[in-house]
Amino acid sequence: MNQIDRRRFLRGSGVALALPLFGSLSVSSARGQQVAANPKRLGCFYFPDGVPMPLPEDPAYQDWAWFPHGNGREFTFTKCMEPLESLKSDLTVLSGFSHPKSRDVHGHNNADQFLTAAATGGGDREYQNTISLDQEYAKHVGDQTRFASLVMSTDGGTGTARGTHTLSFDRNGRPIPAEHRPKQIFDQLFVKSDSDSARRLALSRSALDDMLSDARSLRQSLSVDDRKSLDEYLDSVRQAEIKVEKAKRWLDAPLPQMDGDPLNLELTTDEPREYLQTMFDLIYLAFKTDSTRVATYQIGRENGVGRSDHLARAVGFNLAHQLSHETKKVGGWKDFGIYCQFLNQQYGRLISKLKETPEPAGTGSMLDNTLLLFGSASSAFHLSRNYPLILAGGSQLGFRHGQYINHAGMNFQGGPWLGKREPWQDEAKGEDLPLSNLYATMLQRLGVATESFADSTGIVKNI
């Protein structure tokens, strides 16, 4: 923490002023001590309900199919992707990836497993999730920032099994509640609480000590099954203990100075365009101030339920989910495409802001050291295959962009899932690749010493 304070804050007369990282200190300090390199960041964003995928013979195919036309570095965007044209060299579009354990799950129930690859189908009693990609990375970098991760969604909270409001799941597969109110997020990041934090932390630690002591005594009298349940509970207590200890370390560190006036922090989804922009801006500010290096944002929940369904009003439609069910109507593909174009525009706006912001501790931009994953766990007609995915950033982490990795095959763009092999699933192409292969690749490039993630079978070499 002292290192963080000395490089980021100037103290005097009882005032602490937040400072940027200085390039002259990026290699070594005046005393010859090594200073941390540029931080490596991860942002993951999810939208529900899939994307427009009209068949090639459909007149809407040329303009409103979500996936680009072409392959490799020879590809062209459709109107769905027009907002990303200027960022083409900074991103890669991927097709033909999905999670094997979820390919038979209806597309209304998919967000739970997008970052976990867990088998989340079946009945409620069998429901079990696993750790999400963001939390796996947070395990390695979360202790270096004030907040281990930033978990956000438009609907807030955790939702329900197969109707999640959060992308983030802890080491035991439990959902991590997401925040949806811009003001609360801003205050958490940049506004010091007036409450007696030190006293509350001391009480928390005391209570945790008492619980652990009682639990150890109780364990001796329990059955094997009950001991398992108790151990899961104790693991939660230990994680809380770690959080308390970390909070104590950061207690006296000044929060970054950040003016919230340019942001309308009282927004709701009644002002959908500005709301979405503000949520992305908060992630940008959290990264810029190194308040966290890990962020997730679930733009919408599946099933067309909740406040996130109102985001389509930004482009003149009533409900977002309804658009995915009206593609056979006149102009249906175009209407769905216009909404997806709006989402791509907001994603592109974040990419651009990171690209335009120099990395304080070294050469390049913030985008060069930040990986951004944007996608959905369903495609046409809520098909749980061929996920639409856009990976951006990370050039200094070794990623090569400006390409369309079209594993699904150049000729397949959509069609209902009828329980049979689709045209792109021929003997040459085979099944989708496990999306966890991409996740394992991302973790390795972010500096995590791992050979796998979830059900991965390798890495994605051509990225």
Tab-separated table of C-alpha atoms in Angstrom, residues 115-449:
chain	number	residue	atom	x	y	z
A	115	LEU	CA	-18.091	-16.690	-17.882
A	116	THR	CA	-18.097	-20.033	-16.028
A	117	ALA	CA	-18.722	-22.771	-18.649
A	118	ALA	CA	-20.640	-24.706	-15.969
A	119	ALA	CA	-23.500	-27.123	-16.592
A	120	THR	CA	-26.303	-24.879	-15.353
A	121	GLY	CA	-29.215	-26.683	-17.023
A	122	GLY	CA	-31.582	-29.121	-15.325
A	123	GLY	CA	-33.798	-28.570	-12.315
A	124	ASP	CA	-33.286	-26.095	-9.524
A	125	ARG	CA	-32.111	-28.782	-7.108
A	126	GLU	CA	-29.302	-29.769	-9.484
A	127	TYR	CA	-28.242	-26.186	-10.168
A	128	GLN	CA	-24.571	-25.639	-9.472
A	129	ASN	CA	-22.268	-23.017	-10.903
A	130	THR	CA	-18.501	-22.570	-10.774
A	131	ILE	CA	-16.045	-19.676	-10.628
A	132	SER	CA	-16.319	-17.096	-13.402
A	133	LEU	CA	-13.470	-15.898	-15.604
A	134	ASP	CA	-13.336	-12.455	-14.002
A	135	GLN	CA	-13.114	-13.851	-10.481
A	136	GLU	CA	-10.403	-16.288	-11.522
A	137	TYR	CA	-8.367	-13.292	-12.662
A	138	ALA	CA	-9.346	-11.277	-9.574
A	139	LYS	CA	-7.789	-14.036	-7.435
A	140	HIS	CA	-4.435	-13.028	-8.930
A	141	VAL	CA	-4.682	-9.218	-9.035
A	142	GLY	CA	-7.496	-8.293	-6.664
A	143	ASP	CA	-5.171	-7.636	-3.729
A	144	GLN	CA	-3.310	-4.953	-5.698
A	145	THR	CA	-6.217	-2.507	-5.905
A	146	ARG	CA	-8.788	-1.073	-3.532
A	147	PHE	CA	-11.524	-3.203	-5.110
A	148	ALA	CA	-10.813	-6.750	-6.238
A	149	SER	CA	-13.461	-6.423	-8.945
A	150	LEU	CA	-16.353	-4.252	-10.045
A	151	VAL	CA	-19.576	-6.208	-10.660
A	152	MET	CA	-22.376	-4.356	-12.462
A	153	SER	CA	-25.628	-5.058	-14.282
A	154	THR	CA	-28.588	-3.075	-15.509
A	155	ASP	CA	-31.013	-5.027	-13.302
A	156	GLY	CA	-28.860	-5.309	-10.159
A	157	GLY	CA	-28.581	-7.966	-7.481
A	158	THR	CA	-28.176	-11.641	-8.336
A	159	GLY	CA	-31.446	-12.619	-9.992
A	160	THR	CA	-32.339	-16.300	-9.976
A	161	ALA	CA	-30.900	-19.574	-11.209
A	162	ARG	CA	-30.952	-19.399	-15.031
A	163	GLY	CA	-32.303	-15.872	-14.722
A	164	THR	CA	-29.170	-14.232	-13.404
A	165	HIS	CA	-28.578	-10.498	-12.941
A	166	THR	CA	-24.829	-10.965	-12.556
A	167	LEU	CA	-22.015	-12.453	-14.631
A	168	SER	CA	-19.721	-12.961	-11.642
A	169	PHE	CA	-19.589	-16.117	-9.522
A	170	ASP	CA	-17.198	-16.795	-6.659
A	171	ARG	CA	-14.922	-19.786	-6.097
A	172	ASN	CA	-17.876	-21.851	-4.857
A	173	GLY	CA	-20.133	-20.899	-7.758
A	174	ARG	CA	-22.218	-18.466	-5.722
A	175	PRO	CA	-23.503	-15.377	-7.550
A	176	ILE	CA	-21.892	-12.056	-6.632
A	177	PRO	CA	-24.525	-9.283	-6.414
A	178	ALA	CA	-24.235	-6.655	-9.134
A	179	GLU	CA	-24.718	-2.925	-8.616
A	180	HIS	CA	-27.004	-1.073	-11.032
A	181	ARG	CA	-27.228	2.463	-9.607
A	182	PRO	CA	-24.633	4.834	-11.102
A	183	LYS	CA	-24.483	7.076	-8.028
A	184	GLN	CA	-23.821	4.176	-5.663
A	185	ILE	CA	-21.091	2.897	-7.965
A	186	PHE	CA	-19.474	6.327	-8.187
A	187	ASP	CA	-19.685	6.881	-4.428
A	188	GLN	CA	-18.187	3.481	-3.754
A	189	LEU	CA	-15.257	4.267	-6.031
A	190	PHE	CA	-14.595	7.912	-5.243
A	191	VAL	CA	-16.491	9.185	-2.182
A	192	LYS	CA	-15.277	8.522	1.347
A	193	SER	CA	-17.948	7.312	3.765
A	194	ASP	CA	-18.586	9.493	6.819
A	195	SER	CA	-19.205	6.439	8.998
A	196	ASP	CA	-16.677	5.186	11.512
A	197	SER	CA	-15.048	2.667	9.183
A	198	ALA	CA	-12.277	1.671	11.560
A	199	ARG	CA	-14.759	0.820	14.346
A	200	ARG	CA	-16.952	-1.190	11.987
A	201	LEU	CA	-13.977	-3.141	10.694
A	202	ALA	CA	-12.825	-3.919	14.226
A	203	LEU	CA	-16.293	-5.187	15.117
A	204	SER	CA	-16.411	-7.252	11.939
A	205	ARG	CA	-13.080	-8.898	12.718
A	206	SER	CA	-14.175	-9.614	16.282
A	207	ALA	CA	-17.409	-11.207	15.085
A	208	LEU	CA	-15.532	-13.327	12.535
A	209	ASP	CA	-13.119	-14.560	15.193
A	210	ASP	CA	-16.027	-15.603	17.421
A	211	MET	CA	-17.800	-17.404	14.557
A	212	LEU	CA	-14.682	-19.349	13.567
A	213	SER	CA	-14.044	-20.376	17.168
A	214	ASP	CA	-17.611	-21.607	17.652
A	215	ALA	CA	-17.606	-23.408	14.298
A	216	ARG	CA	-14.433	-25.370	15.089
A	217	SER	CA	-15.995	-26.627	18.311
A	218	LEU	CA	-19.246	-27.511	16.568
A	219	ARG	CA	-17.542	-29.432	13.752
A	220	GLN	CA	-16.494	-32.287	16.056
A	221	SER	CA	-20.101	-33.258	16.742
A	222	LEU	CA	-21.387	-33.195	13.144
A	223	SER	CA	-22.008	-35.924	10.588
A	224	VAL	CA	-19.937	-36.171	7.413
A	225	ASP	CA	-22.616	-34.426	5.307
A	226	ASP	CA	-23.092	-31.693	7.874
A	227	ARG	CA	-19.355	-31.153	8.075
A	228	LYS	CA	-19.327	-30.569	4.332
A	229	SER	CA	-22.032	-27.917	4.668
A	230	LEU	CA	-20.180	-26.337	7.571
A	231	ASP	CA	-16.917	-26.296	5.641
A	232	GLU	CA	-18.628	-24.423	2.806
A	233	TYR	CA	-19.920	-21.932	5.345
A	234	LEU	CA	-16.475	-21.569	6.931
A	235	ASP	CA	-14.994	-20.902	3.519
A	236	SER	CA	-17.417	-17.986	3.173
A	237	VAL	CA	-16.347	-16.721	6.584
A	238	ARG	CA	-12.690	-16.957	5.630
A	239	GLN	CA	-13.351	-15.000	2.453
A	240	ALA	CA	-15.103	-12.340	4.528
A	241	GLU	CA	-12.092	-12.305	6.854
A	242	ILE	CA	-9.779	-11.690	3.899
A	243	LYS	CA	-11.994	-8.805	2.757
A	244	VAL	CA	-11.931	-7.254	6.219
A	245	GLU	CA	-8.146	-7.460	6.371
A	246	LYS	CA	-7.858	-5.901	2.928
A	247	ALA	CA	-10.272	-3.106	3.880
A	248	LYS	CA	-8.103	-2.313	6.899
A	249	ARG	CA	-5.037	-1.947	4.682
A	250	TRP	CA	-6.830	0.567	2.457
A	251	LEU	CA	-8.605	2.414	5.266
A	252	ASP	CA	-6.192	5.347	5.442
A	253	ALA	CA	-5.395	5.514	1.739
A	254	PRO	CA	-7.111	8.502	0.115
A	255	LEU	CA	-9.638	7.774	-2.575
A	256	PRO	CA	-8.800	8.968	-6.096
A	257	GLN	CA	-9.950	12.520	-6.810
A	258	MET	CA	-12.645	12.366	-9.451
A	259	ASP	CA	-15.273	14.935	-10.369
A	260	GLY	CA	-18.662	13.320	-10.891
A	261	ASP	CA	-20.272	16.465	-12.342
A	262	PRO	CA	-19.824	15.424	-16.009
A	263	LEU	CA	-21.825	12.273	-15.253
A	264	ASN	CA	-25.537	12.210	-14.542
A	265	LEU	CA	-25.441	9.826	-11.606
A	266	GLU	CA	-29.187	9.842	-10.955
A	267	LEU	CA	-29.983	8.070	-14.211
A	268	THR	CA	-32.367	5.155	-14.653
A	269	THR	CA	-33.231	3.065	-17.695
A	270	ASP	CA	-35.925	5.639	-18.473
A	271	GLU	CA	-32.990	7.430	-20.113
A	272	PRO	CA	-31.469	4.332	-21.699
A	273	ARG	CA	-28.755	5.770	-23.943
A	274	GLU	CA	-27.256	8.008	-21.260
A	275	TYR	CA	-27.660	5.275	-18.640
A	276	LEU	CA	-25.678	2.771	-20.696
A	277	GLN	CA	-22.994	5.332	-21.500
A	278	THR	CA	-22.647	6.246	-17.823
A	279	MET	CA	-22.257	2.611	-16.784
A	280	PHE	CA	-19.458	2.136	-19.322
A	281	ASP	CA	-17.900	5.457	-18.241
A	282	LEU	CA	-17.787	4.272	-14.622
A	283	ILE	CA	-15.804	1.207	-15.697
A	284	TYR	CA	-13.452	3.466	-17.648
A	285	LEU	CA	-12.918	5.680	-14.581
A	286	ALA	CA	-12.378	2.665	-12.321
A	287	PHE	CA	-9.686	1.407	-14.698
A	288	LYS	CA	-8.162	4.845	-15.196
A	289	THR	CA	-7.731	5.417	-11.450
A	290	ASP	CA	-6.573	1.814	-10.911
A	291	SER	CA	-9.384	1.368	-8.393
A	292	THR	CA	-9.831	-2.111	-9.861
A	293	ARG	CA	-8.458	-4.134	-12.754
A	294	VAL	CA	-11.445	-6.425	-13.184
A	295	ALA	CA	-14.977	-5.436	-14.216
A	296	THR	CA	-18.120	-7.145	-15.470
A	297	TYR	CA	-21.309	-5.598	-16.765
A	298	GLN	CA	-24.424	-7.586	-17.668
A	299	ILE	CA	-26.239	-5.225	-20.003
A	300	GLY	CA	-29.467	-7.202	-19.857
A	301	ARG	CA	-31.055	-10.298	-18.375
A	302	GLU	CA	-32.710	-12.980	-20.430
A	303	ASN	CA	-36.446	-13.656	-20.772
A	304	GLY	CA	-37.288	-10.007	-21.401
A	305	VAL	CA	-37.898	-9.324	-17.727
A	306	GLY	CA	-36.673	-6.332	-15.765
A	307	ARG	CA	-35.546	-2.792	-16.355
A	308	SER	CA	-32.886	-3.825	-18.874
A	309	ASP	CA	-35.609	-4.672	-21.401
A	310	HIS	CA	-36.245	-0.924	-21.676
A	311	LEU	CA	-32.840	-0.197	-23.195
A	312	ALA	CA	-34.281	-0.627	-26.698
A	313	ARG	CA	-36.157	2.639	-26.189
A	314	ALA	CA	-32.870	4.399	-26.912
A	315	VAL	CA	-33.436	3.578	-30.600
A	316	GLY	CA	-37.216	3.875	-30.732
A	317	PHE	CA	-38.407	0.383	-29.785
A	318	ASN	CA	-40.436	-0.588	-26.754
A	319	LEU	CA	-38.817	-3.788	-25.467
A	320	ALA	CA	-35.444	-5.306	-26.390
A	321	HIS	CA	-36.351	-8.972	-25.978
A	322	GLN	CA	-39.394	-8.637	-28.194
A	323	LEU	CA	-37.168	-7.684	-31.136
A	324	SER	CA	-35.555	-11.127	-31.145
A	325	HIS	CA	-38.979	-12.766	-31.539
A	326	GLU	CA	-40.261	-10.548	-34.353
A	327	THR	CA	-37.562	-11.125	-36.949
A	328	LYS	CA	-40.007	-12.808	-39.366
A	329	LYS	CA	-42.163	-9.700	-39.519
A	330	VAL	CA	-41.572	-7.121	-42.244
A	331	GLY	CA	-38.441	-5.219	-41.252
A	332	GLY	CA	-37.907	-7.513	-38.252
A	333	TRP	CA	-34.260	-8.299	-38.952
A	334	LYS	CA	-33.519	-4.632	-39.493
A	335	ASP	CA	-35.212	-3.605	-36.239
A	336	PHE	CA	-33.241	-6.211	-34.280
A	337	GLY	CA	-30.099	-5.125	-36.107
A	338	ILE	CA	-30.617	-1.468	-35.212
A	339	TYR	CA	-30.727	-2.382	-31.528
A	340	CYS	CA	-27.567	-4.508	-31.826
A	341	GLN	CA	-25.948	-1.618	-33.686
A	342	PHE	CA	-26.734	0.602	-30.689
A	343	LEU	CA	-25.085	-1.869	-28.294
A	344	ASN	CA	-22.020	-2.120	-30.538
A	345	GLN	CA	-21.852	1.670	-30.552
A	346	GLN	CA	-21.663	1.810	-26.754
A	347	TYR	CA	-19.016	-0.915	-26.665
A	348	GLY	CA	-17.027	0.929	-29.319
A	349	ARG	CA	-17.243	4.105	-27.289
A	350	LEU	CA	-15.493	2.408	-24.350
A	351	ILE	CA	-12.839	0.929	-26.636
A	352	SER	CA	-12.179	4.387	-28.083
A	353	LYS	CA	-11.862	6.043	-24.671
A	354	LEU	CA	-9.300	3.486	-23.535
A	355	LYS	CA	-7.455	3.794	-26.849
A	356	GLU	CA	-7.292	7.586	-26.533
A	357	THR	CA	-5.989	7.481	-22.936
A	358	PRO	CA	-2.192	7.141	-22.604
A	359	GLU	CA	-0.945	4.527	-20.187
A	360	PRO	CA	0.514	6.604	-17.312
A	361	ALA	CA	3.181	4.089	-16.339
A	362	GLY	CA	4.604	3.426	-19.774
A	363	THR	CA	4.216	3.511	-23.538
A	364	GLY	CA	1.007	2.883	-25.395
A	365	SER	CA	-2.622	3.391	-24.445
A	366	MET	CA	-4.755	1.872	-21.716
A	367	LEU	CA	-6.383	-0.303	-24.381
A	368	ASP	CA	-3.040	-1.959	-25.092
A	369	ASN	CA	-3.043	-3.495	-21.592
A	370	THR	CA	-6.788	-4.091	-21.284
A	371	LEU	CA	-8.758	-7.074	-22.569
A	372	LEU	CA	-12.430	-6.423	-23.312
A	373	LEU	CA	-14.810	-9.291	-24.099
A	374	PHE	CA	-18.265	-8.453	-25.434
A	375	GLY	CA	-20.793	-11.117	-26.320
A	376	SER	CA	-23.815	-13.299	-25.728
A	377	ALA	CA	-24.320	-16.993	-24.948
A	378	SER	CA	-26.892	-17.478	-27.674
A	379	SER	CA	-27.105	-16.671	-31.351
A	380	ALA	CA	-30.000	-17.045	-33.782
A	381	PHE	CA	-33.389	-17.904	-32.243
A	382	HIS	CA	-31.726	-18.274	-28.825
A	383	LEU	CA	-29.556	-21.085	-30.133
A	384	SER	CA	-26.939	-21.983	-27.504
A	385	ARG	CA	-24.161	-22.316	-30.061
A	386	ASN	CA	-21.975	-20.107	-32.207
A	387	TYR	CA	-21.828	-17.317	-29.620
A	388	PRO	CA	-21.438	-13.790	-31.059
A	389	LEU	CA	-18.183	-12.484	-29.564
A	390	ILE	CA	-15.935	-9.438	-29.948
A	391	LEU	CA	-12.547	-9.363	-28.217
A	392	ALA	CA	-10.733	-6.021	-28.122
A	393	GLY	CA	-7.481	-4.619	-26.755
A	394	GLY	CA	-4.426	-6.285	-25.272
A	395	SER	CA	-1.921	-5.576	-28.039
A	396	GLN	CA	0.873	-5.329	-25.460
A	397	LEU	CA	-0.300	-8.651	-24.041
A	398	GLY	CA	0.386	-10.324	-27.370
A	399	PHE	CA	-3.011	-10.230	-29.080
A	400	ARG	CA	-3.230	-9.730	-32.850
A	401	HIS	CA	-6.426	-8.085	-33.995
A	402	GLY	CA	-8.001	-6.880	-37.216
A	403	GLN	CA	-9.446	-10.301	-38.029
A	404	TYR	CA	-12.598	-12.392	-38.076
A	405	ILE	CA	-11.969	-15.865	-36.693
A	406	ASN	CA	-14.803	-17.569	-38.524
A	407	HIS	CA	-14.613	-21.074	-37.128
A	408	ALA	CA	-18.297	-21.585	-37.849
A	409	GLY	CA	-17.706	-21.532	-41.595
A	410	MET	CA	-18.108	-18.796	-44.154
A	411	ASN	CA	-21.506	-19.883	-45.412
A	412	PHE	CA	-23.431	-20.289	-42.167
A	413	GLN	CA	-25.184	-17.242	-40.770
A	414	GLY	CA	-28.221	-18.559	-38.951
A	415	GLY	CA	-31.302	-20.698	-38.808
A	416	PRO	CA	-33.374	-22.320	-36.093
A	417	TRP	CA	-31.849	-25.076	-34.014
A	418	LEU	CA	-33.831	-28.200	-34.804
A	419	GLY	CA	-31.759	-30.734	-32.902
A	420	LYS	CA	-29.800	-31.783	-35.993
A	421	ARG	CA	-26.444	-30.888	-37.462
A	422	GLU	CA	-26.360	-27.467	-39.076
A	423	PRO	CA	-24.612	-26.815	-42.438
A	424	TRP	CA	-21.481	-25.511	-40.731
A	425	GLN	CA	-21.145	-28.647	-38.573
A	426	ASP	CA	-19.707	-30.802	-41.347
A	427	GLU	CA	-16.866	-33.244	-40.961
A	428	ALA	CA	-14.282	-30.585	-41.832
A	429	LYS	CA	-15.514	-28.045	-39.338
A	430	GLY	CA	-16.863	-30.266	-36.575
A	431	GLU	CA	-18.505	-28.865	-33.453
A	432	ASP	CA	-17.991	-25.440	-31.956
A	433	LEU	CA	-14.703	-24.952	-30.160
A	434	PRO	CA	-14.955	-24.694	-26.364
A	435	LEU	CA	-15.158	-21.017	-25.456
A	436	SER	CA	-13.027	-21.867	-22.427
A	437	ASN	CA	-10.100	-22.237	-24.846
A	438	LEU	CA	-10.341	-18.496	-25.393
A	439	TYR	CA	-10.647	-17.898	-21.651
A	440	ALA	CA	-7.525	-19.950	-20.941
A	441	THR	CA	-5.697	-17.938	-23.605
A	442	MET	CA	-6.852	-14.662	-22.048
A	443	LEU	CA	-5.769	-15.706	-18.551
A	444	GLN	CA	-2.331	-16.722	-19.768
A	445	ARG	CA	-1.821	-13.395	-21.543
A	446	LEU	CA	-3.017	-11.549	-18.444
A	447	GLY	CA	-0.167	-13.189	-16.566
A	448	VAL	CA	-1.969	-16.047	-14.813
A	449	ALA	CA	0.141	-19.208	-14.689
